[in-house]
XYZ file of N, CA and C in Angstrom:
318
model
N 16.472 -11.308 -13.173
C 15.876 -10.289 -11.976
C 16.911 -10.658 -10.897
N 17.108 -9.638 -10.077
C 17.846 -9.382 -8.838
C 16.525 -10.041 -7.987
N 17.197 -10.626 -7.004
C 16.242 -10.824 -4.906
C 17.111 -9.488 -4.468
N 16.683 -8.792 -3.691
C 17.222 -8.240 -2.561
C 16.567 -8.300 -1.791
N 16.986 -8.222 -0.965
C 16.960 -8.430 0.406
C 16.940 -6.769 1.031
N 16.032 -6.362 1.851
C 15.682 -5.295 2.362
C 16.771 -4.900 3.607
N 17.475 -5.733 4.041
C 18.644 -5.788 4.976
C 19.766 -4.806 4.405
N 19.780 -5.076 2.236
C 21.439 -4.445 2.453
C 20.583 -3.124 1.756
N 19.338 -2.944 1.807
C 18.990 -1.463 1.394
C 19.851 -0.026 2.246
N 19.854 1.186 1.753
C 19.958 2.017 2.264
C 19.260 2.441 2.811
N 19.164 3.298 3.617
C 18.092 4.029 4.758
C 16.882 4.516 3.876
N 17.158 5.254 2.583
C 16.290 6.309 1.732
C 15.243 5.061 1.321
N 15.761 4.437 0.718
C 15.164 2.930 0.089
C 13.966 2.283 0.677
N 14.557 2.318 2.058
C 13.833 1.611 2.785
C 12.729 2.660 3.605
N 12.714 3.826 3.970
C 11.761 4.387 4.228
C 11.149 4.811 2.822
N 11.353 4.972 1.699
C 10.291 5.061 0.707
C 9.406 3.742 -0.032
N 10.026 2.516 0.830
C 9.020 1.697 1.049
C 8.396 1.742 1.843
N 8.660 1.813 3.154
C 7.882 2.168 4.020
C 6.281 3.398 3.469
N 6.797 4.324 3.181
C 6.044 5.342 3.068
C 4.853 4.856 1.991
N 5.392 4.215 1.027
C 4.661 3.497 -0.380
C 3.685 2.872 0.365
N 3.889 1.580 1.064
C 3.054 0.761 2.067
C 2.220 1.922 2.601
N 2.405 2.924 3.727
C 1.475 3.402 4.480
C 1.057 4.534 3.746
N 0.927 5.016 3.025
C 0.180 5.995 2.353
C -1.241 5.392 1.637
N -0.385 4.752 1.106
C -1.654 3.702 0.143
C -2.795 2.963 1.319
N -1.955 2.182 2.185
C -3.091 1.696 3.387
C -3.486 2.777 4.075
N -2.937 4.090 4.632
C -4.400 4.936 4.198
C -5.436 5.108 4.094
N -4.753 5.295 2.905
C -5.993 5.594 1.370
C -7.144 4.678 1.677
N -6.567 3.272 1.547
C -7.582 2.173 1.364
C -8.821 2.138 2.607
N -8.179 2.706 3.717
C -8.712 2.210 4.995
C -9.973 3.694 5.179
N -9.398 4.752 4.530
C -10.366 5.889 4.711
C -11.652 5.721 3.583
N -10.560 5.368 2.356
C -12.079 4.680 1.639
C -12.479 3.532 1.733
N -12.409 2.732 2.792
C -12.921 1.581 2.896
C -14.198 1.960 4.605
N -13.293 2.850 5.229
C -14.219 3.764 6.522
C -15.522 4.456 5.516
N -15.072 5.287 4.869
C -15.976 6.340 4.256
C -17.188 5.276 3.474
N -16.962 3.993 2.702
C -17.872 3.319 2.339
C -18.997 2.659 3.123
N -18.214 2.177 4.074
C -18.249 1.015 5.406
C -19.746 2.209 5.827
N -19.462 3.592 5.895
C -20.219 4.231 6.376
C -21.338 4.505 5.726
N -21.177 5.205 4.563
C -22.708 5.522 3.396
C -23.572 3.671 3.198
N -22.682 3.005 2.996
C -23.877 1.280 2.955
C -24.501 1.500 4.170
N -23.682 1.445 5.402
C -24.409 0.871 6.799
C -25.059 2.112 6.608
N -24.911 3.073 6.625
C -26.222 4.082 6.824
C -27.445 4.332 5.847
N -27.517 3.832 4.775
C -28.527 3.558 4.324
C -29.152 2.442 4.088
N -28.311 1.250 4.552
C -29.030 -0.161 4.550
C -29.752 0.348 6.173
N -29.076 0.688 6.779
C -29.639 1.355 8.399
C -31.337 1.733 8.043
N -31.141 3.411 7.618
C -32.226 3.942 7.202
C -33.101 3.197 6.150
N -32.563 2.416 5.301
C -34.446 1.286 4.190
C -34.903 0.539 5.574
N -33.855 -0.048 6.119
C -34.561 -1.484 6.655
C -35.286 -1.021 7.700
N -34.648 0.205 8.381
C -35.206 1.195 9.915
C -36.441 1.633 9.012
N -36.659 1.845 8.076
C -37.714 2.191 7.675
C -39.070 1.735 7.205
N -38.565 0.448 6.106
C -39.606 -1.032 6.299
C -39.656 -1.120 7.726
N -38.701 -1.995 8.752
C -39.254 -2.504 9.848
C -40.117 -2.157 10.740
N -40.385 0.091 10.449
C -40.962 0.494 11.438
C -42.645 0.796 10.834
N -42.598 0.758 9.255
C -43.668 0.550 8.603
C -44.254 -0.750 8.629
N -43.651 -1.683 8.752
C -44.360 -2.746 8.655
C -44.921 -2.871 10.584
N -44.645 -2.188 11.411
C -44.905 -2.435 13.074
C -43.711 -3.075 13.725
N -42.594 -4.134 12.827
C -42.022 -4.840 13.951
C -41.025 -4.222 15.008
N -40.650 -4.597 16.281
C -39.878 -4.160 17.668
C -38.638 -3.165 17.139
N -38.873 -2.180 17.714
C -37.311 -1.749 17.894
C -36.362 -2.857 17.891
N -36.472 -3.029 18.976
C -35.256 -4.259 19.397
C -34.994 -5.472 18.674
N -35.986 -6.279 17.575
C -35.817 -6.996 17.197
C -34.921 -6.208 15.780
N -35.689 -4.988 14.817
C -35.398 -4.042 14.234
C -33.631 -4.094 14.087
N -33.100 -3.801 15.614
C -32.065 -3.276 15.974
C -31.073 -4.040 15.863
N -31.550 -5.556 16.409
C -30.569 -6.388 16.064
C -30.187 -6.473 14.700
N -31.462 -6.913 13.981
C -31.237 -6.885 12.495
C -30.098 -6.021 11.581
N -30.355 -5.172 12.462
C -29.834 -4.249 11.431
C -28.073 -4.447 11.816
N -27.792 -4.442 13.147
C -26.598 -4.508 13.099
C -25.998 -6.101 12.993
N -26.660 -6.470 12.887
C -26.154 -7.798 12.583
C -25.771 -7.978 11.031
N -27.036 -7.475 10.448
C -26.788 -7.295 8.763
C -25.560 -6.524 8.097
N -25.790 -5.034 9.089
C -24.606 -4.216 8.814
C -22.873 -4.456 9.021
N -23.077 -5.490 10.268
C -21.808 -5.846 10.504
C -21.290 -7.041 9.179
N -22.152 -7.361 8.914
C -21.384 -8.474 8.085
C -21.252 -7.480 6.036
N -22.129 -6.793 6.343
C -21.683 -5.693 4.981
C -20.384 -5.276 5.135
N -20.626 -4.256 6.319
C -18.958 -3.860 6.991
C -17.945 -4.899 6.641
N -17.791 -5.357 7.352
C -17.033 -6.917 6.750
C -16.297 -7.174 5.266
N -18.009 -6.871 4.183
C -17.300 -7.320 2.524
C -16.981 -6.419 2.221
N -17.308 -5.110 2.733
C -16.912 -4.256 2.088
C -15.047 -3.853 2.668
N -14.735 -4.186 3.718
C -13.033 -4.394 4.463
C -12.508 -5.278 3.431
N -13.003 -6.439 3.666
C -12.463 -7.417 2.184
C -12.278 -6.894 1.074
N -13.207 -6.201 0.205
C -13.021 -5.344 -1.037
C -12.035 -5.031 -0.833
N -11.760 -3.953 -0.124
C -10.989 -3.008 -0.140
C -9.263 -3.526 0.493
N -9.536 -4.503 1.032
C -7.824 -5.532 1.398
C -7.660 -5.601 0.190
N -8.160 -6.060 -0.657
C -8.266 -6.737 -1.993
C -7.558 -6.098 -3.440
N -8.373 -4.497 -3.204
C -8.672 -3.925 -3.450
C -6.730 -3.095 -2.949
N -6.159 -2.898 -1.902
C -5.262 -2.710 -1.585
C -4.018 -3.531 -2.237
N -4.028 -4.433 -1.974
C -3.287 -5.296 -1.920
C -2.676 -5.493 -4.127
N -3.665 -5.382 -4.541
C -3.734 -5.246 -6.489
C -2.723 -4.435 -6.190
N -3.109 -3.089 -5.921
C -2.710 -1.517 -5.770
C -1.026 -2.025 -5.429
N -1.037 -2.638 -4.202
C 0.545 -2.448 -4.137
C 1.312 -3.254 -4.836
N 0.583 -4.343 -6.129
C 1.150 -5.580 -6.507
C 1.557 -4.726 -7.691
N 0.841 -3.542 -8.209
C 0.979 -3.073 -9.791
C 1.898 -1.254 -9.167
N 1.913 -1.586 -8.239
C 2.647 -0.218 -7.960
C 3.900 -0.220 -7.963
N 4.989 1.260 -8.333
C 5.870 1.731 -7.864
C 6.716 2.073 -6.547
N 7.422 1.132 -5.681
C 7.083 1.728 -4.403
C 8.367 1.924 -4.222
N 8.771 3.450 -4.502
C 10.393 4.081 -3.951
C 10.717 3.835 -5.753
N 11.674 3.063 -5.401
C 12.694 3.247 -6.907
C 12.294 1.378 -7.316
N 11.575 0.423 -6.541
C 10.912 -0.647 -6.608
C 9.470 -1.508 -6.799
N 9.309 -2.512 -7.185
C 8.089 -3.008 -7.810
C 7.789 -4.418 -6.659
N 7.205 -4.594 -6.228
C 6.197 -6.105 -5.944
C 6.220 -6.641 -6.759
N 6.828 -8.367 -7.386
C 6.885 -9.238 -7.755
C 5.985 -10.772 -6.927
N 5.095 -11.208 -7.457
C 5.172 -12.825 -6.816
C 6.003 -13.321 -7.715
N 6.506 -14.619 -7.410
C 7.564 -15.297 -7.765
C 6.667 -16.815 -7.835
N 7.145 -17.618 -8.158
C 7.189 -19.565 -7.546
C 8.351 -19.743 -6.668
N 8.165 -20.322 -5.227
C 9.136 -20.335 -3.928
C 10.156 -21.486 -4.682
N 9.844 -22.198 -5.933
C 10.129 -22.965 -6.081
C 11.072 -22.407 -7.265
N 11.099 -21.507 -7.744
C 12.003 -21.146 -8.701
C 13.243 -19.866 -8.259
N 13.556 -19.958 -6.542
C 14.122 -19.050 -5.969
C 14.809 -20.135 -5.565
């Protein structure tokens, strides 16, 4: 296996690598935003309805929904970060691939 220094690559290869990272990052970000919005909206609607029928004060309900909604968004964001990293490691990036190697072997 040849170790390649990015400084030695021609501009076209650097551009292909950057583009590969960029478009996958945009796709993962958009998917994360969409899933977070859907999950937050559904969660907020269901919990808001439950709290309203139980007679809980709106300010208390909003505080709870914001807290749990933020936590839900954080978890969804972590999932999509994991997905993005796995996607990068399994994809062809231009004419290259990313590989994890033990640092002691280099």
